[in-house]
mmCIF file of C-alpha atoms and ligand atoms in Angstrom:
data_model
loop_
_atom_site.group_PDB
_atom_site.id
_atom_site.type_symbol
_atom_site.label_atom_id
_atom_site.label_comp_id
_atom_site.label_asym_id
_atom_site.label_seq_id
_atom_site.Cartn_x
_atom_site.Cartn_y
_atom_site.Cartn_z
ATOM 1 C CA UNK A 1 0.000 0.000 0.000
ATOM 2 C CA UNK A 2 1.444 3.428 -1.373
ATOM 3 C CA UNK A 3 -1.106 5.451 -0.170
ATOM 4 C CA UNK A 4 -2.149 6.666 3.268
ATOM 5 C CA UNK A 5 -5.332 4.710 4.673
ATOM 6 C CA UNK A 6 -6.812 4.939 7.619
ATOM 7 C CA UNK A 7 -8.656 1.766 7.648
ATOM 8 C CA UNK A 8 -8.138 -0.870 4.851
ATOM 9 C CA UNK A 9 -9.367 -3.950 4.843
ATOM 10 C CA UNK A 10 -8.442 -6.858 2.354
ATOM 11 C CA UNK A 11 -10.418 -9.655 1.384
ATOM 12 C CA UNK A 12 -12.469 -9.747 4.514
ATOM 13 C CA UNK A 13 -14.723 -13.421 5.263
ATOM 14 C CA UNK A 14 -16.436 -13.880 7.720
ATOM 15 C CA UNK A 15 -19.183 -17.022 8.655
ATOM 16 C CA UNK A 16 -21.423 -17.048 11.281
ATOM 17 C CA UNK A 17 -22.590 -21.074 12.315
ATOM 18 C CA UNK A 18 -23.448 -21.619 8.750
ATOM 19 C CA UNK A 19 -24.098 -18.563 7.282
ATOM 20 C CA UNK A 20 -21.702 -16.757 4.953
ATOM 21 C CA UNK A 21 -22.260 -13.196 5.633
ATOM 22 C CA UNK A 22 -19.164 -11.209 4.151
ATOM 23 C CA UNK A 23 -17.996 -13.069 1.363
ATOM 24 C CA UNK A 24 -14.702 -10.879 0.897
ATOM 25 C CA UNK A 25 -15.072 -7.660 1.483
ATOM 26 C CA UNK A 26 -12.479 -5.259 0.080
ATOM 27 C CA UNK A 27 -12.391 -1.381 0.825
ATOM 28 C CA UNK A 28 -10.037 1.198 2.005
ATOM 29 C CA UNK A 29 -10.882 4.583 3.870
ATOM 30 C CA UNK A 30 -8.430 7.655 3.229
ATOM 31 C CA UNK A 31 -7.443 10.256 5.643
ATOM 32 C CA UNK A 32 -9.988 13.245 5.922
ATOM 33 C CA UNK A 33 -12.994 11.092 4.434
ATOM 34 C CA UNK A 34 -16.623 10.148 5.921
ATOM 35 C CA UNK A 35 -17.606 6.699 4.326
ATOM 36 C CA UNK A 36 -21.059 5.341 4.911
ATOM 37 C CA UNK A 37 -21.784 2.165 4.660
ATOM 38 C CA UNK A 38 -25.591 1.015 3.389
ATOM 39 C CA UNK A 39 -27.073 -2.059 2.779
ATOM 40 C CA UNK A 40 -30.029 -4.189 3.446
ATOM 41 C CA UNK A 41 -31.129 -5.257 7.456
ATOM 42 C CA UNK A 42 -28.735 -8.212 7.485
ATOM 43 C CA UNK A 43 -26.250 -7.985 5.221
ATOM 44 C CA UNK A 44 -23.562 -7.353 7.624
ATOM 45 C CA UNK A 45 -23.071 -3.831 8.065
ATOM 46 C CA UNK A 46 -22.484 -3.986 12.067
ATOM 47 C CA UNK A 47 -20.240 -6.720 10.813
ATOM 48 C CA UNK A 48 -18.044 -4.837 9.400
ATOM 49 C CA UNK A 49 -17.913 -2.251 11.743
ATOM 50 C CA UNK A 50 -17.260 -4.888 14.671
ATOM 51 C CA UNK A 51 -14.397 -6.387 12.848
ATOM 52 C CA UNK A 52 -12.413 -3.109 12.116
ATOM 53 C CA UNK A 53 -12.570 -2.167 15.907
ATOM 54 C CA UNK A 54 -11.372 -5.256 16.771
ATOM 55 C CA UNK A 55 -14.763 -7.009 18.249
ATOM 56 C CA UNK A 56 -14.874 -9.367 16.258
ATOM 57 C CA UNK A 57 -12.593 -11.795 14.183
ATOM 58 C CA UNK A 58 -13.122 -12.692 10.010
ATOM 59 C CA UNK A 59 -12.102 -16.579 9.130
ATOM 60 C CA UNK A 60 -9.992 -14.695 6.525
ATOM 61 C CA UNK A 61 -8.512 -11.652 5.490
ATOM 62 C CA UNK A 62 -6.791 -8.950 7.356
ATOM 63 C CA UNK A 63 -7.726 -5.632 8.413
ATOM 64 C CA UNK A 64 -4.713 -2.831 8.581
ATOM 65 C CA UNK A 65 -5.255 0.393 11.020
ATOM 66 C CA UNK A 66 -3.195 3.388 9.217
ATOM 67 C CA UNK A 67 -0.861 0.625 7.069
ATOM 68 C CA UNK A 68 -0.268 -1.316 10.606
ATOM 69 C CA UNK A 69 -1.847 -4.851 10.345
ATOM 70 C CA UNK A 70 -4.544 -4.906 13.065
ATOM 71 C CA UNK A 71 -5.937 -8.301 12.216
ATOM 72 C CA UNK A 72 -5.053 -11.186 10.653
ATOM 73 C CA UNK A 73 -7.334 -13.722 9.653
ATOM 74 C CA UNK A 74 -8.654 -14.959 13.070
ATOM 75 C CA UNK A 75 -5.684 -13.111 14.937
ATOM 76 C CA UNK A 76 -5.919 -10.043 16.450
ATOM 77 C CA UNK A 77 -2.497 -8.420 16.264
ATOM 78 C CA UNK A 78 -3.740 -4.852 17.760
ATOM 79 C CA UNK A 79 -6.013 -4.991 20.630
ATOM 80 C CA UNK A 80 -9.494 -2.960 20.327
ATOM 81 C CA UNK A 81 -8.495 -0.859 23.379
ATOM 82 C CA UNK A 82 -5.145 0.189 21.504
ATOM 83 C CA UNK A 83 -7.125 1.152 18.130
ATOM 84 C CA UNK A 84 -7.906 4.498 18.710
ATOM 85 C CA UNK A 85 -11.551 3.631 17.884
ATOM 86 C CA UNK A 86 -14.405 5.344 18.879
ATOM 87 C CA UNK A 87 -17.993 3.239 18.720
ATOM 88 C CA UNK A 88 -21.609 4.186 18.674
ATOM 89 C CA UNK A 89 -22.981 0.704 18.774
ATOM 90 C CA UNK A 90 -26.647 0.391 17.393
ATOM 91 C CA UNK A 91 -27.588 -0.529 20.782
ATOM 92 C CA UNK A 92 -25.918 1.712 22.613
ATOM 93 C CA UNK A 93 -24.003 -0.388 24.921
ATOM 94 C CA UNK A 94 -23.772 2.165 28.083
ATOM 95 C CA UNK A 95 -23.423 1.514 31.458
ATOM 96 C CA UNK A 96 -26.588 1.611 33.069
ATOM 97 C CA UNK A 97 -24.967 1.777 36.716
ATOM 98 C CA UNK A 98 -22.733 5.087 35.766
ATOM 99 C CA UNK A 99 -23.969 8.466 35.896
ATOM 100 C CA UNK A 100 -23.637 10.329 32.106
ATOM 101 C CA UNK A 101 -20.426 12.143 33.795
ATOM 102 C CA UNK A 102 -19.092 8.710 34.951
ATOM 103 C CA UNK A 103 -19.153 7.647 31.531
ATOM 104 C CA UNK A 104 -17.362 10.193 30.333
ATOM 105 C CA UNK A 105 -14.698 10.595 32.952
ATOM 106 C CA UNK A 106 -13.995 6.636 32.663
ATOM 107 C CA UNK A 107 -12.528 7.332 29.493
ATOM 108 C CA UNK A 108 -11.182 10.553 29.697
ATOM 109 C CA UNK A 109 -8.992 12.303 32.506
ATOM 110 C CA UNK A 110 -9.299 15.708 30.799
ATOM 111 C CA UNK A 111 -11.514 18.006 33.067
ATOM 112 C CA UNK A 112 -12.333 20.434 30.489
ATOM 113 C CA UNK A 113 -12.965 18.160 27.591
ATOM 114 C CA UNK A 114 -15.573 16.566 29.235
ATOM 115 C CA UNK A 115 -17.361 19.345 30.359
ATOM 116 C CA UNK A 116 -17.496 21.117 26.600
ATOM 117 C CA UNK A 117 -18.434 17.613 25.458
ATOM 118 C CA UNK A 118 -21.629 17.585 28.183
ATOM 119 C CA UNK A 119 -22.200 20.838 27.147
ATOM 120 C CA UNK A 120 -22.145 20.493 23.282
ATOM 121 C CA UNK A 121 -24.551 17.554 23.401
ATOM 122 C CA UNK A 122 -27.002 19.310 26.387
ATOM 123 C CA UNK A 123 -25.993 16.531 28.765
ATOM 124 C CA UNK A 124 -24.741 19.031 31.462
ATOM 125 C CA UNK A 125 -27.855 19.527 33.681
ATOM 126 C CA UNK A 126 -28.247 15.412 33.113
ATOM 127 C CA UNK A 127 -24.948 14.910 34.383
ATOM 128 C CA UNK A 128 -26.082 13.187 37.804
ATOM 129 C CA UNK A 129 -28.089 10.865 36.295
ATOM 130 C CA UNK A 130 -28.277 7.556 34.865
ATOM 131 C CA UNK A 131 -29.352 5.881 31.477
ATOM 132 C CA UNK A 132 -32.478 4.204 33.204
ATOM 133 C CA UNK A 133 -33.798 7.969 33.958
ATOM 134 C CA UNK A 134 -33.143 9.243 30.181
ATOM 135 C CA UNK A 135 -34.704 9.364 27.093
ATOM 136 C CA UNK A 136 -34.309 7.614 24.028
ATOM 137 C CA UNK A 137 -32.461 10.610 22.280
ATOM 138 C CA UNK A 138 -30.627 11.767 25.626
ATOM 139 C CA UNK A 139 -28.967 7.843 25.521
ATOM 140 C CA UNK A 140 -27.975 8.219 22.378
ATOM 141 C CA UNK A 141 -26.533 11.487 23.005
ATOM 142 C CA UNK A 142 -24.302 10.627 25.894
ATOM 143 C CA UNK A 143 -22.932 6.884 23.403
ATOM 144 C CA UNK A 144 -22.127 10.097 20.947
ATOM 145 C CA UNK A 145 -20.156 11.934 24.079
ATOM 146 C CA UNK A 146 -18.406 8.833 25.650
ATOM 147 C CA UNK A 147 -17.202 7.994 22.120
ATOM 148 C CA UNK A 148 -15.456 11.726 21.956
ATOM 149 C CA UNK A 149 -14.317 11.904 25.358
ATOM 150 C CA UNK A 150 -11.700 9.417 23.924
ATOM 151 C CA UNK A 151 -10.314 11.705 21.365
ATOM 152 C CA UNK A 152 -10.593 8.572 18.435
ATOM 153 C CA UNK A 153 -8.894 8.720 15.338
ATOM 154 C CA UNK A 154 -11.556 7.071 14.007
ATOM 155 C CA UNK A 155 -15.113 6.968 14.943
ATOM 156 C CA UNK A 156 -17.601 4.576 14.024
ATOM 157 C CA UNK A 157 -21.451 4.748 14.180
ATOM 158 C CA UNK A 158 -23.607 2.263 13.629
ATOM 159 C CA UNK A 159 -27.077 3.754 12.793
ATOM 160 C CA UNK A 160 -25.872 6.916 15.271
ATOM 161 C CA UNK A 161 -28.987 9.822 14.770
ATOM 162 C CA UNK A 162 -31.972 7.032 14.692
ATOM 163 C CA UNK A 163 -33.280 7.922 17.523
ATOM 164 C CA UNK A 164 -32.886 11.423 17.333
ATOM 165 C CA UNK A 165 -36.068 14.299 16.455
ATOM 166 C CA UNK A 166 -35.396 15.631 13.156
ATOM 167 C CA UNK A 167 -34.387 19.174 14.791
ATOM 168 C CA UNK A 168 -31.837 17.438 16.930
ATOM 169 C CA UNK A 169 -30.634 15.165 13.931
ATOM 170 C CA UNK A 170 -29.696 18.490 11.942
ATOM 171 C CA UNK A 171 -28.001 19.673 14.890
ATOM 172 C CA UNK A 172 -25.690 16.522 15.474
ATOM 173 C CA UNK A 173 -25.193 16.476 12.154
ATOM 174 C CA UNK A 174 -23.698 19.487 11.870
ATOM 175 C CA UNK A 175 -21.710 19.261 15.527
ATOM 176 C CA UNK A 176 -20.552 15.901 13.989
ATOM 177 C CA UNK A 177 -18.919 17.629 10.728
ATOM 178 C CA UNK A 178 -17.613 20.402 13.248
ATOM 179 C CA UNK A 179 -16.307 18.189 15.746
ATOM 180 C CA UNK A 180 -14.450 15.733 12.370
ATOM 181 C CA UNK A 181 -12.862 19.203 11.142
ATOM 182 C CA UNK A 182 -11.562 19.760 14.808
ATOM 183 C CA UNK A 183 -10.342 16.751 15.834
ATOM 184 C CA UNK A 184 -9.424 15.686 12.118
ATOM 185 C CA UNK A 185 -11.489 12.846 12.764
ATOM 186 C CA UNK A 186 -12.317 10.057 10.372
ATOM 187 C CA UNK A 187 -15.843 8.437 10.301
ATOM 188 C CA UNK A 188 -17.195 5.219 9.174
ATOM 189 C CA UNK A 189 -20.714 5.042 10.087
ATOM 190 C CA UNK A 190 -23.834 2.684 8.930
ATOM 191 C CA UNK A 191 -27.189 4.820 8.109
ATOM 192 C CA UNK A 192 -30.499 4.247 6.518
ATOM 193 C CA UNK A 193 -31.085 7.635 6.617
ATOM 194 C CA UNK A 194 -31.038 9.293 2.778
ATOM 195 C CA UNK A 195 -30.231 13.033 4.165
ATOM 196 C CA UNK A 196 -27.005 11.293 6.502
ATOM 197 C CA UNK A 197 -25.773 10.188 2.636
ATOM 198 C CA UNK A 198 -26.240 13.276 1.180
ATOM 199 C CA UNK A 199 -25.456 15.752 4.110
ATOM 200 C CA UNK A 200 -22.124 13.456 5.673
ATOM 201 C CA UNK A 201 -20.870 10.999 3.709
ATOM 202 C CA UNK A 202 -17.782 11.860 0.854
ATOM 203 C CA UNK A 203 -18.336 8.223 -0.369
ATOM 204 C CA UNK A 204 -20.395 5.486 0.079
ATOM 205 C CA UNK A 205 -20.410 1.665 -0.216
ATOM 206 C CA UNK A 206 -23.205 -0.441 -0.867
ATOM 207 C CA UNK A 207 -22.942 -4.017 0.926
ATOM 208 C CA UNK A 208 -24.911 -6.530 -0.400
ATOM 209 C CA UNK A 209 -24.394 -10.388 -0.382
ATOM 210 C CA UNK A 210 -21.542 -10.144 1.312
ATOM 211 C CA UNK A 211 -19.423 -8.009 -0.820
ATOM 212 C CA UNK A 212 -19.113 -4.549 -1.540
ATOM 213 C CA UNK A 213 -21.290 -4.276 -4.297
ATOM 214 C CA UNK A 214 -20.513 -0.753 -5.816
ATOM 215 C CA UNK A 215 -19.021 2.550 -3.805
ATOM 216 C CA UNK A 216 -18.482 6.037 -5.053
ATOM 217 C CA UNK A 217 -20.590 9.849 -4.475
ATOM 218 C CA UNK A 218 -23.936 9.856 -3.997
ATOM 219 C CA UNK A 219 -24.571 11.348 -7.602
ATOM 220 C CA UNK A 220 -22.301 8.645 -9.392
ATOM 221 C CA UNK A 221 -24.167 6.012 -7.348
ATOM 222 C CA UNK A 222 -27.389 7.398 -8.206
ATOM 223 C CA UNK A 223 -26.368 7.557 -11.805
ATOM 224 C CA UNK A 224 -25.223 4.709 -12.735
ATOM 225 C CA UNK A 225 -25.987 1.804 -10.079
ATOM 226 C CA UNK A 226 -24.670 -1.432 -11.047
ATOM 227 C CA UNK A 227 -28.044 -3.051 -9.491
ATOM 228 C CA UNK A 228 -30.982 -2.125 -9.068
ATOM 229 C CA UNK A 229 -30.531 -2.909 -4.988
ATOM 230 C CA UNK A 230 -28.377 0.482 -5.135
ATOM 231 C CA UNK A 231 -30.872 2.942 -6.579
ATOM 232 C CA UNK A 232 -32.991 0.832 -4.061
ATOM 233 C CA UNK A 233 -31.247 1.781 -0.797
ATOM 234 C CA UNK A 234 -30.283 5.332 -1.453
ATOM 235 C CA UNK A 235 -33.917 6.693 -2.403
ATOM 236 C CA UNK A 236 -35.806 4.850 0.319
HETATM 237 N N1 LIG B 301 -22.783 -12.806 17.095
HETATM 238 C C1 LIG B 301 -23.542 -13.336 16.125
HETATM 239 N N2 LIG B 301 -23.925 -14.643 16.164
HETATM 240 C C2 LIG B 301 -24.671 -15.195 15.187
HETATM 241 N N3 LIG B 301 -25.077 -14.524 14.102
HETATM 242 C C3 LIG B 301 -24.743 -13.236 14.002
HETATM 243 C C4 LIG B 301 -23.957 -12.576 14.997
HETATM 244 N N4 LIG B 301 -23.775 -11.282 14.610
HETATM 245 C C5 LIG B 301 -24.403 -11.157 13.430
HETATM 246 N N5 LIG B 301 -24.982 -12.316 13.073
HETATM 247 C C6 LIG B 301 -25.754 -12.538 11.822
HETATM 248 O O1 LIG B 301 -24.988 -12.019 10.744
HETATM 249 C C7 LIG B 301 -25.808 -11.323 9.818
HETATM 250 C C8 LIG B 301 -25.345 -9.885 9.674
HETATM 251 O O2 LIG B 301 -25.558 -9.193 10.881
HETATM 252 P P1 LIG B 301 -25.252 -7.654 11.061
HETATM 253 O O3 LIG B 301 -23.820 -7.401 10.790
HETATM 254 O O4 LIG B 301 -25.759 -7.256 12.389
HETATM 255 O O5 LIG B 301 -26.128 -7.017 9.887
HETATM 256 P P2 LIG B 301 -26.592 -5.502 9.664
HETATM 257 O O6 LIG B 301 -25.890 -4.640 10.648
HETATM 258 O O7 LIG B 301 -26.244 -5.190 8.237
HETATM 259 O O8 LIG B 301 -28.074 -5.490 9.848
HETATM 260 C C9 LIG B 301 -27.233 -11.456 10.337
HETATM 261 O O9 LIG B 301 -27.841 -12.541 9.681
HETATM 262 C C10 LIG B 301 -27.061 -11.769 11.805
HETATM 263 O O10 LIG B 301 -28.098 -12.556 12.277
HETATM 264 MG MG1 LIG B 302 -26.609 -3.452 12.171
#
């Protein structure tokens, strides 16, 4: 590899009991860029995701984290606590006996990070409390805080604004594209939503039956799919 990645991953299989569900999957990320990945419920989208943070091991293929080989087949060579990954799981995964400013300072030491973070994403006057006694939208606000507090290189989201109001989805949108020209973050994130493809992402890749079917800009997708299941996805 010549070229700076980020993330690249090369010929990537993975099987779960009997099912095949990525079939080798080839892609590369490049420094700067916001990739979404679409596809249908299924076809192995969180997959993917798991995989590059480390969560999860292919049968074959390798994964390399900014031209350093991360995984390797079923090994994991880097650890997913030394990846520099951030993660908005689809379900959240937070800690439901930690107060929203426990979650932040258990990954983060810096005092005044954390508070602009709890600030930016109206968690401070929720700062005592814990996920039981928020909303839907509050919850997925503080997975999109802990994931900061971090300072990733790279920050994944798996379906991240879906359970966000529409007012608040602009919003974290447009913190999100603030926050990636701060930070000079890189995102890889899974959406269903059509404005998320046209607002965030610089490229995307359609996954279906377990490869990466076609990627490119919105417009080139949209004008010339190479299946039908493209035009599909992106105007749902
Ligand atoms: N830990 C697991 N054990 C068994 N099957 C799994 C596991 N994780 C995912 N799968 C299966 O792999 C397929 C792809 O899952 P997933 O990556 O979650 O798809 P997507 O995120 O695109 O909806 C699904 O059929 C799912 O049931
Ligand atoms: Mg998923």
């Amino acid at each position: 590899m010549k070229e700076e990645t980020v993330v690249t991953l090369k010929g990537i299989k993975k099987a779960f009991s009997r099912e095949q569900v990525l079939c080798g999957v080839n892609f590369s990320v490049f420094p700067g860029e916001t990739v979404a990945i679409i596809g249908l419920s299924g076809a192995g989208k969180s997959t993917i995701l798991r995989i590059i943070a480390g969560l999860e091991v292919p049968e074959e293929g390798e994964v390399y984290l900014y031209r350093r080989l991360a995984t390797s087949a079923s090994r994991l060579i880097l650890p997913p606590w030394e990846r520099k990954i951030g993660f908005i799981f689809q379900n959240l995964a937070l800690w439901e006996h930690l107060t929203v400013y426990e979650h932040l300072k258990f990954v983060t030491s810096e005092e005044e990070h954390l508070v602009r973070l709890l600030h930016l994403f109206e968690l401070w006057d929720l700062r005592k409390k814990v996920p039981a006694k928020l909303s839907g939208g509050q919850r997925q606000r503080l997975a999109i805080a802990r994931a900061l507090a971090q300072r990733p290189a790279l920050l994944l989201l798996d379906e991240p604004f879906s359970n966000l109001d529409p007012i608040r989805k602009k919003k974290f949108r447009r913190e999100l594209l603030r926050i990636k020209e701060e930070e000079n973050l890189n995102l890889i994130y899974v959406t269903h939503d059509p404005n998320d493809l046209r607002l965030l992402a610089d490229r995307i890749l359609v996954l279906h039956e377990g490869i990466i079917l076609q990627g490119g800009r919105l417009s080139e997708l949209l004008a010339q799919p190479v299946h039908p299941i493209v035009k599909e996805l992106l105007t749902l």
